[in-house]
């Protein structure tokens, strides 16, 4: 954690340009000739006119409108619109903080009745801070105003390392005020050519600079303090691991690093070895896998920054749909880097434990000590209520609750109830019981039925024992060695009170705000990787739908299998050696069009010839 105070202002109304919320697709129209004087990457004029390509569409999202090929040659996923909305909102508030220290105010179109939510991320004593506009100005000076679409000489330098069609960078230029320049980089020549056209189409050539290069090499070339970027956005296809080392070196002091990970199968524990090779941590497959994925990504970022005497301060981390997204600030400080280890390393020691668990009588599960290491410091997830910044998003985003910053992972209601085979209490009843007992409790945005609490396991099981008394379990059906029998055989020391408390229901839940991202469209999820000459993404998805569960052969009964084998001629019969006669599973009268080489690979091999003393089974060989 940094000793400096980090203030994040969240506005109720960020931008009116989000009235065009969902991506709209219309037929392609011939592009207008680009401005000959426009420059690309500051090195020369843009290409005069890009020839139209067949089957192109126009995609409208936010304030941007881009031409996009129907074929999957340049990657685009409309489901990630919420990701782009959230990024525009966070960078806007980051620009308000950064430029506010220089006496520059930002102006967002449609922003009215600004309400500031102050968040202190330092480890010092909490205090409220309210910055007044123009407090850093000399008497008589007028504050400088930064507006959307204009170059701010002291503004933010933004890099989108993997820009694809350039949609995200164009939205930055059209929706985020206080920008000095936006570098839209991609390694694909087809993508960069498409970006140049889209930049001209939206009239943001003065802000957005298309660039073709390897993102890692580009960031390594901007390691000097004077050449670093204030904001770096990484949204790769799959894992961002190859880009993290260069990113933590190319971001400025206190700069913003935005990272997306779509390889959730790896981060959620399906392949722990792969997760270790990419992120330096072992992922565990558990109910809390999505939050652990966030913590693994944060630890990986901090570990790479520590190599260069830098450390990260998480601002916002969220798990949505099929990806995780983290926003961190990067600072330099040797003392804070040493504190990343949290403890002094010495010989291992710990409290003695019995061979069996004191609650269920089963063997101990090592748990998190088998996984990780991962980020355990707070705040890490949604350090403040996000209603002001998220409720205005056009894609109806989830509103994550304020989560306990010092409680890693969580319990789930169904897991607790299934352990003792009882009915599941409501979320409000369990939260109320924990609050009545004097413990802290919160929800988790990563799971609907999750509960994060600082209550020890003994108190939690006492609450579940008290709940079981309201709807008793039939003990005669429980095995004496089962965890449920062992847990319920102990009388609870804590008498739980399940009376609903008002503070057990978060304010966002009381107001009926959407807390979890709904499925935005049919067949939503990760899109196939962009490839030259690829088919349209819609064709790929349609083929997947048609082939769903069609590649498996239907099960056969004995009669069907015997009839199928009779369609193949018997090789031994053709050679004059088969003595099975009519009981042979293969045909002894070659069918028209059948050949001896057509024997299927899954047919049983004809058994060796039997002697008259050993006639074999009456049913004949080859029949199950």
Coordinates of C-alpha atoms in Angstrom, one line a residue:
X1 CA 0.0 0.0 0.0
X2 CA 1.2 3.5 -0.7
X3 CA 1.5 6.1 2.0
X4 CA 0.1 8.7 -0.3
X5 CA -3.6 9.3 -0.2
X6 CA -5.4 8.1 -3.3
X7 CA -8.8 9.8 -3.9
X8 CA -11.2 8.4 -6.4
X9 CA -14.1 10.6 -7.3
X10 CA -17.1 8.9 -8.7
X11 CA -19.7 10.9 -10.5
X12 CA -23.4 10.1 -10.7
X13 CA -23.6 11.0 -14.4
X14 CA -20.5 10.5 -16.4
X15 CA -21.4 11.0 -20.0
X16 CA -24.5 11.6 -22.0
X17 CA -23.0 10.0 -25.1
X18 CA -23.8 6.5 -23.7
X19 CA -27.4 6.8 -25.0
X20 CA -26.2 4.6 -27.8
X21 CA -25.7 1.7 -25.5
X22 CA -25.9 -1.6 -27.4
X23 CA -23.9 -2.3 -30.5
X24 CA -25.9 -1.7 -33.6
X25 CA -25.1 -3.3 -36.9
X26 CA -26.0 -1.8 -40.2
X27 CA -24.9 -2.5 -43.8
X28 CA -21.5 -1.2 -44.8
X29 CA -21.3 2.2 -46.6
X30 CA -18.4 3.4 -48.7
X31 CA -16.0 5.4 -46.6
X32 CA -15.3 9.0 -47.2
X33 CA -11.9 10.0 -48.5
X34 CA -9.6 10.6 -45.5
X35 CA -7.9 13.9 -44.8
X36 CA -4.6 14.0 -46.7
X37 CA -3.1 16.1 -44.0
X38 CA -3.8 13.6 -41.2
X39 CA -0.8 12.0 -39.8
X40 CA -0.4 8.4 -38.5
X41 CA 2.0 7.9 -35.6
X42 CA 3.7 11.1 -36.4
X43 CA 5.7 9.6 -39.2
X44 CA 3.8 10.4 -42.4
X45 CA 0.5 10.9 -44.1
X46 CA -2.2 8.2 -43.9
X47 CA -3.0 6.1 -46.9
X48 CA -5.1 7.9 -49.4
X49 CA -8.2 5.7 -49.5
X50 CA -8.7 2.1 -48.3
X51 CA -10.5 0.1 -51.0
X52 CA -13.9 -1.2 -49.7
X53 CA -14.0 -4.9 -48.6
X54 CA -16.9 -7.1 -49.2
X55 CA -19.3 -7.9 -46.3
X56 CA -18.3 -5.1 -43.9
X57 CA -20.6 -3.7 -41.2
X58 CA -20.7 -0.5 -39.2
X59 CA -20.6 -1.0 -35.4
X60 CA -21.9 1.8 -33.2
X61 CA -20.9 1.6 -29.5
X62 CA -20.9 4.5 -27.1
X63 CA -19.9 7.6 -29.0
X64 CA -17.8 5.7 -31.6
X65 CA -18.8 4.2 -34.9
X66 CA -16.4 1.9 -36.7
X67 CA -16.3 -0.1 -39.9
X68 CA -15.7 -3.8 -39.1
X69 CA -15.2 -6.8 -41.4
X70 CA -17.7 -9.5 -41.1
X71 CA -14.9 -12.1 -41.5
X72 CA -12.9 -12.8 -38.3
X73 CA -9.7 -11.2 -39.5
X74 CA -9.7 -8.5 -36.8
X75 CA -10.9 -9.5 -33.3
X76 CA -14.1 -7.9 -31.9
X77 CA -16.4 -9.1 -29.2
X78 CA -19.6 -7.1 -28.5
X79 CA -20.0 -8.8 -25.1
X80 CA -17.0 -6.8 -23.9
X81 CA -18.9 -3.6 -24.2
X82 CA -19.3 -3.5 -20.5
X83 CA -15.5 -3.8 -20.2
X84 CA -15.0 -0.8 -22.4
X85 CA -17.7 1.2 -20.6
X86 CA -16.1 0.6 -17.3
X87 CA -12.6 1.5 -18.6
X88 CA -13.8 4.8 -20.0
X89 CA -15.4 5.6 -16.6
X90 CA -12.3 4.7 -14.6
X91 CA -9.9 6.7 -16.9
X92 CA -12.2 9.7 -16.7
X93 CA -12.0 9.7 -12.9
X94 CA -8.3 9.0 -13.0
X95 CA -7.9 12.1 -15.3
X96 CA -9.9 14.2 -12.8
X97 CA -7.4 13.2 -10.1
X98 CA -4.2 13.6 -12.1
X99 CA -5.2 16.9 -13.8
X100 CA -6.7 18.3 -10.6
X101 CA -3.2 18.4 -9.0
X102 CA -2.1 20.6 -11.9
X103 CA -5.1 23.0 -11.6
X104 CA -6.9 21.6 -14.6
X105 CA -10.6 20.8 -14.5
X106 CA -12.2 18.2 -16.8
X107 CA -15.6 18.7 -18.3
X108 CA -17.7 15.7 -19.2
X109 CA -20.7 16.2 -21.5
X110 CA -24.0 15.8 -19.6
X111 CA -22.4 15.7 -16.2
X112 CA -24.7 17.4 -13.6
X113 CA -24.8 17.5 -9.9
X114 CA -21.4 16.0 -9.3
X115 CA -21.3 13.9 -6.2
X116 CA -17.9 12.9 -5.0
X117 CA -17.3 9.7 -3.1
X118 CA -13.9 9.9 -1.3
X119 CA -11.9 6.7 -0.9
X120 CA -8.8 6.6 1.2
X121 CA -6.6 3.7 0.1
X122 CA -3.7 4.5 2.5
X123 CA -2.9 2.6 5.7
X124 CA -3.0 5.8 7.7
X125 CA -5.9 6.9 9.8
X126 CA -9.0 7.6 7.7
X127 CA -9.9 11.2 7.1
X128 CA -12.3 12.8 4.7
X129 CA -10.8 14.8 1.9
X130 CA -12.8 17.2 -0.3
X131 CA -10.8 19.0 -3.0
X132 CA -12.3 22.2 -4.1
X133 CA -12.1 23.3 -7.7
X134 CA -9.2 25.6 -8.3
X135 CA -7.5 25.2 -4.9
X136 CA -4.1 25.0 -6.6
X137 CA -4.5 28.1 -8.6
X138 CA -3.0 31.5 -7.9
X139 CA -5.4 34.4 -7.0
X140 CA -6.9 35.8 -10.1
X141 CA -6.1 32.9 -12.4
X142 CA -8.9 31.1 -14.2
X143 CA -8.9 27.4 -14.1
X144 CA -8.0 25.6 -17.2
X145 CA -10.8 23.4 -18.6
X146 CA -10.1 20.1 -20.4
X147 CA -13.0 18.9 -22.6
X148 CA -13.7 15.8 -24.6
X149 CA -12.2 15.6 -28.1
X150 CA -9.5 18.3 -27.6
X151 CA -5.8 17.9 -27.0
X152 CA -4.7 18.8 -23.4
X153 CA -1.0 19.6 -23.5
X154 CA -0.6 18.5 -19.9
X155 CA -3.0 15.6 -20.2
X156 CA -2.7 11.9 -20.1
X157 CA -0.7 9.8 -22.6
X158 CA -2.6 6.6 -23.2
X159 CA -1.5 3.3 -24.8
X160 CA -3.7 0.6 -25.9
X161 CA -1.3 -2.2 -26.5
X162 CA -3.6 -4.6 -28.5
X163 CA -6.1 -2.3 -30.2
X164 CA -7.5 -4.6 -33.0
X165 CA -10.1 -2.4 -34.7
X166 CA -9.3 0.6 -32.6
X167 CA -12.8 0.8 -31.0
X168 CA -11.5 1.2 -27.5
X169 CA -9.0 4.0 -28.4
X170 CA -11.6 5.8 -30.4
X171 CA -14.0 5.7 -27.5
X172 CA -11.3 7.2 -25.3
X173 CA -10.9 10.1 -27.7
X174 CA -14.6 10.7 -27.9
X175 CA -15.6 10.1 -24.3
X176 CA -12.7 10.8 -21.9
X177 CA -11.5 14.4 -21.4
X178 CA -8.0 15.5 -20.6
X179 CA -6.1 13.4 -23.0
X180 CA -2.8 14.4 -24.7
X181 CA -2.5 11.5 -27.0
X182 CA -3.7 7.9 -27.5
X183 CA -1.5 5.3 -29.2
X184 CA -3.5 2.5 -30.7
X185 CA -1.1 -0.3 -31.3
X186 CA -1.4 -3.7 -32.9
X187 CA 0.9 -6.2 -34.5
X188 CA -1.5 -7.0 -37.3
X189 CA -1.1 -5.0 -40.5
X190 CA -4.8 -5.7 -41.4
X191 CA -5.8 -4.3 -38.0
X192 CA -3.7 -1.2 -38.3
X193 CA -5.1 -0.5 -41.7
X194 CA -8.6 -0.8 -40.3
X195 CA -7.7 1.5 -37.4
X196 CA -6.5 4.2 -39.8
X197 CA -9.8 4.2 -41.6
X198 CA -11.9 4.2 -38.3
X199 CA -9.8 7.0 -36.9
X200 CA -10.6 9.1 -40.0
X201 CA -14.2 8.0 -39.9
X202 CA -14.7 9.4 -36.3
X203 CA -12.6 12.5 -36.8
X204 CA -10.1 11.8 -34.0
X205 CA -6.8 11.7 -36.0
X206 CA -5.5 14.5 -33.9
X207 CA -5.7 12.4 -30.7
X208 CA -5.4 8.7 -31.8
X209 CA -2.2 7.5 -33.4
X210 CA -2.4 4.0 -35.1
X211 CA 0.9 2.1 -34.7
X212 CA 2.0 -1.3 -35.9
X213 CA 4.5 -3.0 -33.5
X214 CA 4.9 -5.8 -31.0
X215 CA 3.3 -4.4 -27.9
X216 CA 6.1 -5.7 -25.7
X217 CA 8.8 -4.0 -27.8
X218 CA 6.9 -0.8 -27.9
X219 CA 6.6 -0.7 -24.1
X220 CA 10.2 -1.6 -23.6
X221 CA 11.1 1.4 -25.8
X222 CA 9.3 3.7 -23.4
X223 CA 11.0 2.8 -20.1
X224 CA 12.6 6.3 -19.7
X225 CA 10.7 8.4 -17.2
X226 CA 10.0 11.1 -19.7
X227 CA 8.6 8.7 -22.3
X228 CA 6.3 6.6 -20.1
X229 CA 2.6 6.4 -20.6
X230 CA 0.1 7.6 -17.9
X231 CA -2.4 4.9 -18.8
X232 CA -1.7 1.5 -20.3
X233 CA -4.6 -0.7 -21.3
X234 CA -4.0 -4.4 -22.0
X235 CA -6.9 -6.5 -23.3
X236 CA -5.3 -9.5 -25.1
X237 CA -6.8 -12.6 -26.4
X238 CA -6.2 -15.0 -23.5
X239 CA -3.5 -14.4 -21.0
X240 CA -1.7 -11.0 -20.5
X241 CA 1.3 -12.7 -18.9
X242 CA 3.7 -12.0 -21.8
X243 CA 3.0 -8.3 -21.6
X244 CA 3.1 -7.6 -17.8
X245 CA 6.9 -7.3 -17.4
X246 CA 7.0 -4.5 -20.1
X247 CA 3.9 -2.8 -18.8
X248 CA 5.0 -2.3 -15.2
X249 CA 8.1 -0.6 -16.6
X250 CA 6.4 1.6 -19.2
X251 CA 3.7 3.1 -17.0
X252 CA 4.5 6.5 -15.3
X253 CA 4.8 7.1 -11.6
X254 CA 1.3 6.7 -10.1
X255 CA 0.1 5.8 -13.6
X256 CA -2.9 3.6 -14.3
X257 CA -2.5 0.0 -15.6
X258 CA -5.7 -1.7 -16.9
X259 CA -5.4 -5.5 -17.5
X260 CA -8.0 -8.0 -18.7
X261 CA -7.6 -11.8 -18.4
X262 CA -9.9 -14.1 -20.4
X263 CA -8.1 -17.3 -19.7
X264 CA -10.4 -18.1 -16.8
X265 CA -10.1 -21.9 -17.3
X266 CA -6.4 -21.5 -16.3
X267 CA -7.0 -19.0 -13.5
X268 CA -10.0 -21.0 -12.1
X269 CA -7.9 -24.1 -11.4
X270 CA -8.5 -26.4 -14.4
X271 CA -4.8 -26.4 -15.1
X272 CA -2.8 -25.4 -12.1
X273 CA 0.6 -26.1 -13.7
X274 CA -0.2 -23.7 -16.6
X275 CA -1.3 -21.1 -14.2
X276 CA 1.9 -21.4 -12.3
X277 CA 4.0 -21.0 -15.5
X278 CA 2.1 -17.9 -16.5
X279 CA 1.3 -16.1 -13.3
X280 CA 3.7 -17.7 -10.8
X281 CA 0.9 -19.1 -8.6
X282 CA -1.1 -22.3 -8.3
X283 CA -4.8 -21.9 -8.9
X284 CA -7.3 -24.1 -7.0
X285 CA -10.6 -25.4 -8.3
X286 CA -13.1 -24.3 -5.6
X287 CA -16.2 -22.3 -5.1
X288 CA -14.1 -19.2 -4.6
X289 CA -12.1 -19.7 -7.8
X290 CA -13.1 -16.4 -9.4
X291 CA -12.0 -14.2 -6.5
X292 CA -8.8 -16.3 -6.2
X293 CA -8.2 -15.6 -9.9
X294 CA -8.4 -11.9 -9.2
X295 CA -5.9 -12.2 -6.3
X296 CA -3.5 -14.3 -8.5
X297 CA -3.5 -11.6 -11.2
X298 CA -2.9 -8.9 -8.6
X299 CA 0.0 -10.8 -7.1
X300 CA 1.5 -11.5 -10.5
X301 CA 1.4 -7.7 -11.3
X302 CA 3.0 -6.8 -7.9
X303 CA 5.6 -9.5 -8.3
X304 CA 6.7 -8.2 -11.7
X305 CA 6.7 -4.6 -10.5
X306 CA 8.8 -5.6 -7.4
X307 CA 11.7 -6.6 -9.8
X308 CA 12.1 -2.9 -10.7
X309 CA 11.6 -1.5 -7.1
X310 CA 8.0 -0.7 -7.9
X311 CA 4.7 -1.9 -6.4
X312 CA 1.0 -1.8 -7.3
X313 CA -2.0 -0.3 -5.5
X314 CA -5.3 -1.9 -6.6
X315 CA -8.1 0.6 -7.4
X316 CA -10.8 -1.7 -8.8
X317 CA -10.9 -5.4 -9.5
X318 CA -13.9 -7.2 -10.9
X319 CA -14.9 -10.6 -12.2
X320 CA -17.6 -10.5 -14.9
X321 CA -18.8 -13.0 -17.5
X322 CA -15.8 -15.0 -18.7
X323 CA -13.0 -12.7 -17.7
X324 CA -11.5 -10.7 -14.9
X325 CA -10.5 -7.0 -15.1
X326 CA -8.1 -5.2 -12.7
X327 CA -7.2 -1.5 -12.5
X328 CA -4.0 -0.7 -10.5
X329 CA -1.7 2.2 -10.0
X330 CA 2.0 1.7 -10.1
X331 CA 4.4 3.5 -7.7
X332 CA 8.2 3.3 -6.9
X333 CA 9.5 2.7 -3.4
X334 CA 12.0 0.3 -2.0
X335 CA 10.4 0.2 1.5
X336 CA 7.0 -0.7 0.1
X337 CA 8.5 -3.3 -2.1
X338 CA 10.0 -5.0 0.9
X339 CA 6.7 -4.9 2.6
X340 CA 5.1 -6.9 -0.2
X341 CA 6.4 -10.1 1.5
X342 CA 4.3 -9.2 4.6
X343 CA 6.4 -11.3 6.9
X344 CA 10.0 -12.0 7.7
X345 CA 11.0 -15.5 6.4
X346 CA 12.3 -17.9 8.9
X347 CA 11.8 -21.6 9.9
X348 CA 8.2 -22.7 9.5
X349 CA 6.2 -23.0 12.7
X350 CA 2.5 -23.2 13.5
X351 CA -0.1 -24.3 16.1
X352 CA -0.3 -28.1 16.6
X353 CA -3.3 -29.7 15.0
X354 CA -4.8 -33.2 15.4
X355 CA -4.9 -35.7 12.5
X356 CA -8.6 -35.1 12.1
X357 CA -10.8 -32.0 11.8
X358 CA -12.4 -30.9 15.1
X359 CA -15.7 -30.3 13.4
X360 CA -16.3 -33.0 10.8
X361 CA -13.8 -35.7 11.9
X362 CA -12.3 -36.0 8.4
X363 CA -8.7 -35.5 7.4
X364 CA -7.5 -32.0 7.1
X365 CA -7.5 -30.4 3.7
X366 CA -4.4 -28.2 3.2
X367 CA -6.5 -25.7 1.4
X368 CA -4.9 -22.4 0.3
X369 CA -1.4 -23.5 1.3
X370 CA -1.5 -25.8 -1.8
X371 CA -2.5 -22.8 -4.0
X372 CA -1.1 -19.4 -4.5
X373 CA 0.7 -17.3 -3.6
X374 CA -2.0 -14.6 -4.2
X375 CA -2.9 -11.1 -3.1
X376 CA -4.2 -10.9 0.4
X377 CA -4.0 -7.2 1.2
X378 CA -6.8 -4.8 0.9
X379 CA -8.5 -3.1 -0.6
X380 CA -8.5 -5.4 -3.6
X381 CA -12.1 -5.7 -4.7
X382 CA -14.4 -2.8 -5.2
X383 CA -13.0 -0.5 -2.4
X384 CA -16.0 1.8 -2.6
X385 CA -19.6 1.6 -3.7
X386 CA -19.6 1.7 -7.5
X387 CA -23.2 2.7 -8.1
X388 CA -22.3 6.2 -9.2
X389 CA -19.9 5.1 -11.8
X390 CA -21.6 1.9 -13.0
X391 CA -25.3 2.7 -12.8
X392 CA -24.9 5.1 -15.7
X393 CA -23.4 2.5 -18.0
X394 CA -25.5 1.8 -21.0
X395 CA -24.9 -2.0 -20.9
X396 CA -26.7 -2.4 -17.5
X397 CA -23.6 -3.5 -15.6
X398 CA -23.6 -5.3 -12.3
X399 CA -23.2 -3.2 -9.1
X400 CA -20.7 -5.0 -6.9
X401 CA -21.1 -4.5 -3.2
X402 CA -18.6 -3.1 -0.8
X403 CA -16.6 -6.1 0.2
X404 CA -14.5 -6.7 3.3
X405 CA -10.9 -5.8 2.2
X406 CA -9.1 -8.0 4.7
X407 CA -11.1 -11.2 4.3
X408 CA -9.8 -13.5 1.5
X409 CA -12.2 -15.7 -0.3
X410 CA -15.7 -16.6 1.0
X411 CA -18.2 -19.3 2.0
X412 CA -21.2 -20.3 -0.1
X413 CA -24.6 -21.1 1.3
X414 CA -25.2 -24.2 -0.8
X415 CA -21.8 -25.6 0.3
X416 CA -22.5 -25.1 4.0
X417 CA -26.0 -26.6 3.8
X418 CA -25.0 -29.6 1.7
X419 CA -22.3 -30.5 4.2
X420 CA -24.9 -31.2 6.9
X421 CA -27.7 -32.1 4.5
X422 CA -30.1 -29.4 5.6
X423 CA -32.3 -26.9 3.9
X424 CA -30.5 -23.7 2.8
X425 CA -31.1 -20.6 4.8
X426 CA -31.7 -17.3 3.0
X427 CA -28.8 -15.0 2.4
X428 CA -30.4 -12.4 4.7
X429 CA -30.9 -14.9 7.5
X430 CA -27.3 -16.0 7.5
X431 CA -26.0 -12.4 7.3
X432 CA -28.3 -11.4 10.1
X433 CA -27.1 -14.2 12.3
X434 CA -23.5 -13.3 11.8
X435 CA -24.2 -9.6 12.5
X436 CA -26.2 -10.5 15.7
X437 CA -23.2 -12.5 16.8
X438 CA -20.9 -9.4 16.5
X439 CA -19.0 -10.4 13.3
X440 CA -18.5 -8.4 10.1
X441 CA -20.0 -9.8 7.0
X442 CA -20.4 -8.7 3.3
X443 CA -21.3 -10.2 0.0
X444 CA -19.1 -10.9 -3.0
X445 CA -19.6 -9.8 -6.6
X446 CA -17.9 -13.0 -7.8
X447 CA -20.7 -15.3 -6.6
X448 CA -24.4 -14.7 -5.8
X449 CA -24.6 -17.0 -2.8
X450 CA -21.3 -16.1 -1.3
X451 CA -20.7 -14.7 2.2
X452 CA -17.5 -13.0 3.3
X453 CA -17.0 -12.8 7.1
X454 CA -14.4 -12.6 9.8
X455 CA -16.2 -15.2 11.9
X456 CA -14.2 -18.3 12.8
X457 CA -15.3 -21.6 11.5
X458 CA -16.5 -22.6 15.0
X459 CA -19.0 -19.8 15.1
X460 CA -20.1 -20.5 11.5
X461 CA -20.8 -24.1 12.2
X462 CA -22.6 -23.2 15.5
X463 CA -24.9 -21.0 13.4
X464 CA -25.6 -23.8 11.0
X465 CA -26.3 -26.2 13.9
X466 CA -28.9 -23.7 15.2
X467 CA -30.4 -23.4 11.8
X468 CA -30.7 -27.2 11.5
X469 CA -32.8 -27.3 14.6
X470 CA -35.4 -25.2 12.9
X471 CA -35.7 -27.8 10.1
X472 CA -34.2 -31.1 11.6
X473 CA -32.3 -33.6 9.5
X474 CA -33.2 -37.3 9.8
X475 CA -30.3 -38.5 11.8
X476 CA -31.0 -42.2 11.2
X477 CA -30.1 -41.6 7.5
X478 CA -26.7 -40.3 8.4
X479 CA -23.7 -42.5 8.7
X480 CA -21.8 -42.2 12.0
X481 CA -18.6 -41.5 10.1
X482 CA -20.1 -38.8 7.8
X483 CA -19.2 -35.1 8.3
X484 CA -22.8 -34.2 8.8
X485 CA -23.2 -36.7 11.7
X486 CA -20.0 -35.5 13.4
X487 CA -20.9 -31.8 13.1
X488 CA -24.6 -32.2 14.2
X489 CA -23.6 -34.4 17.2
X490 CA -22.0 -31.4 18.9
X491 CA -24.3 -28.9 20.7
X492 CA -23.8 -25.3 19.6
X493 CA -22.2 -22.9 22.1
X494 CA -23.4 -19.9 20.2
X495 CA -27.1 -19.4 20.1
X496 CA -27.8 -17.8 16.7
X497 CA -30.5 -15.2 16.1
X498 CA -31.9 -15.3 12.6
X499 CA -34.1 -12.2 13.0
X500 CA -33.6 -10.1 9.9
X501 CA -31.6 -7.0 10.4
X502 CA -31.9 -3.9 8.3
X503 CA -28.1 -3.6 7.8
X504 CA -28.0 -7.2 6.6
X505 CA -29.3 -6.1 3.2
X506 CA -26.9 -3.9 1.2
X507 CA -28.2 -0.6 0.0
X508 CA -27.7 -1.5 -3.7
X509 CA -29.7 -4.7 -3.1
X510 CA -32.5 -2.7 -1.4
X511 CA -32.6 -0.3 -4.3
X512 CA -33.0 -3.1 -6.8
X513 CA -29.9 -2.3 -8.7
X514 CA -28.5 -5.0 -11.0
X515 CA -25.7 -6.7 -9.2
X516 CA -24.5 -9.3 -11.7
X517 CA -24.0 -9.1 -15.4
X518 CA -26.8 -10.8 -17.3
X519 CA -26.2 -12.8 -20.5
X520 CA -26.0 -10.0 -23.1
X521 CA -26.9 -12.1 -26.1
X522 CA -27.3 -15.6 -27.4
X523 CA -24.2 -17.8 -27.6
X524 CA -22.3 -15.1 -25.6
X525 CA -18.8 -15.8 -24.4
X526 CA -15.2 -15.8 -25.7
X527 CA -14.9 -15.4 -29.4
X528 CA -12.5 -17.3 -31.7
X529 CA -9.1 -15.9 -32.2
X530 CA -8.8 -13.5 -35.2
X531 CA -7.0 -15.2 -38.2
X532 CA -6.3 -14.0 -41.7
X533 CA -8.9 -15.2 -44.2
X534 CA -11.1 -16.5 -41.4
X535 CA -14.8 -17.1 -41.6
X536 CA -17.2 -14.6 -40.1
X537 CA -17.7 -15.0 -36.4
X538 CA -21.4 -15.5 -36.9
X539 CA -20.7 -18.5 -39.2
X540 CA -18.3 -20.0 -36.6
X541 CA -20.9 -19.7 -33.9
X542 CA -23.7 -21.1 -36.1
X543 CA -21.5 -24.1 -36.9
X544 CA -20.9 -24.7 -33.2
X545 CA -24.6 -24.6 -32.6
X546 CA -25.4 -27.0 -35.3
X547 CA -22.7 -29.5 -34.2
X548 CA -23.6 -29.3 -30.5
X549 CA -23.6 -32.9 -29.2
X550 CA -23.6 -34.2 -32.8
X551 CA -20.1 -35.4 -33.0
X552 CA -20.7 -38.3 -30.6
X553 CA -22.1 -41.6 -32.0
X554 CA -25.4 -42.5 -30.5
X555 CA -25.4 -45.6 -28.2
X556 CA -26.1 -49.0 -29.8
X557 CA -28.0 -51.9 -28.4
X558 CA -26.9 -55.5 -29.2
X559 CA -29.2 -56.0 -32.1
X560 CA -28.1 -52.8 -33.8
X561 CA -24.4 -53.7 -33.3
X562 CA -24.9 -57.2 -34.7
X563 CA -26.7 -55.8 -37.7
X564 CA -24.0 -53.3 -38.4
X565 CA -21.2 -55.9 -38.2
X566 CA -23.1 -58.1 -40.7
X567 CA -22.6 -55.4 -43.3
X568 CA -18.8 -56.1 -43.3
X569 CA -17.4 -59.2 -45.0
X570 CA -15.4 -61.8 -43.0
X571 CA -11.7 -61.8 -44.0
X572 CA -11.2 -65.3 -42.7
X573 CA -14.1 -66.6 -44.8
X574 CA -12.7 -65.1 -47.9
X575 CA -9.4 -66.8 -47.1
X576 CA -11.2 -70.1 -46.5
X577 CA -10.3 -70.3 -42.7
X578 CA -13.4 -69.1 -40.9
X579 CA -15.2 -72.1 -39.3
X580 CA -17.9 -70.1 -37.4
X581 CA -20.5 -70.5 -40.0
X582 CA -23.7 -68.6 -39.5
X583 CA -22.7 -67.7 -36.0
X584 CA -19.9 -65.4 -37.3
X585 CA -20.5 -61.8 -36.5
X586 CA -19.4 -60.8 -40.0
X587 CA -21.0 -61.5 -43.3
X588 CA -20.0 -64.7 -45.2
X589 CA -21.7 -63.5 -48.4
X590 CA -19.9 -60.4 -49.7
X591 CA -22.3 -57.5 -50.3
X592 CA -22.1 -55.4 -53.4
X593 CA -19.7 -52.5 -52.9
X594 CA -18.1 -54.0 -49.8
X595 CA -14.5 -54.9 -49.6
X596 CA -12.2 -56.8 -47.3
X597 CA -10.4 -53.6 -46.3
X598 CA -13.6 -52.0 -45.1
X599 CA -13.5 -53.7 -41.7
X600 CA -14.2 -51.0 -39.1
X601 CA -11.6 -50.3 -36.4
X602 CA -14.0 -50.7 -33.6
X603 CA -15.1 -54.2 -34.5
X604 CA -13.8 -57.1 -32.4
X605 CA -11.2 -59.2 -33.9
X606 CA -12.4 -62.7 -35.1
X607 CA -11.4 -65.2 -32.4
X608 CA -9.1 -68.1 -33.3
X609 CA -10.6 -71.2 -34.8
X610 CA -12.0 -73.6 -32.2
X611 CA -11.7 -77.4 -32.2
X612 CA -14.7 -79.7 -32.1
X613 CA -14.0 -80.3 -28.4
X614 CA -14.4 -76.6 -27.7
X615 CA -17.4 -75.4 -29.6
X616 CA -17.5 -72.1 -27.8
X617 CA -20.6 -70.2 -26.6
X618 CA -23.8 -70.8 -28.4
X619 CA -24.4 -67.1 -29.1
X620 CA -21.3 -66.9 -31.3
X621 CA -18.4 -64.5 -31.1
X622 CA -18.6 -60.8 -31.4
X623 CA -22.0 -60.5 -29.8
X624 CA -22.0 -58.7 -26.3

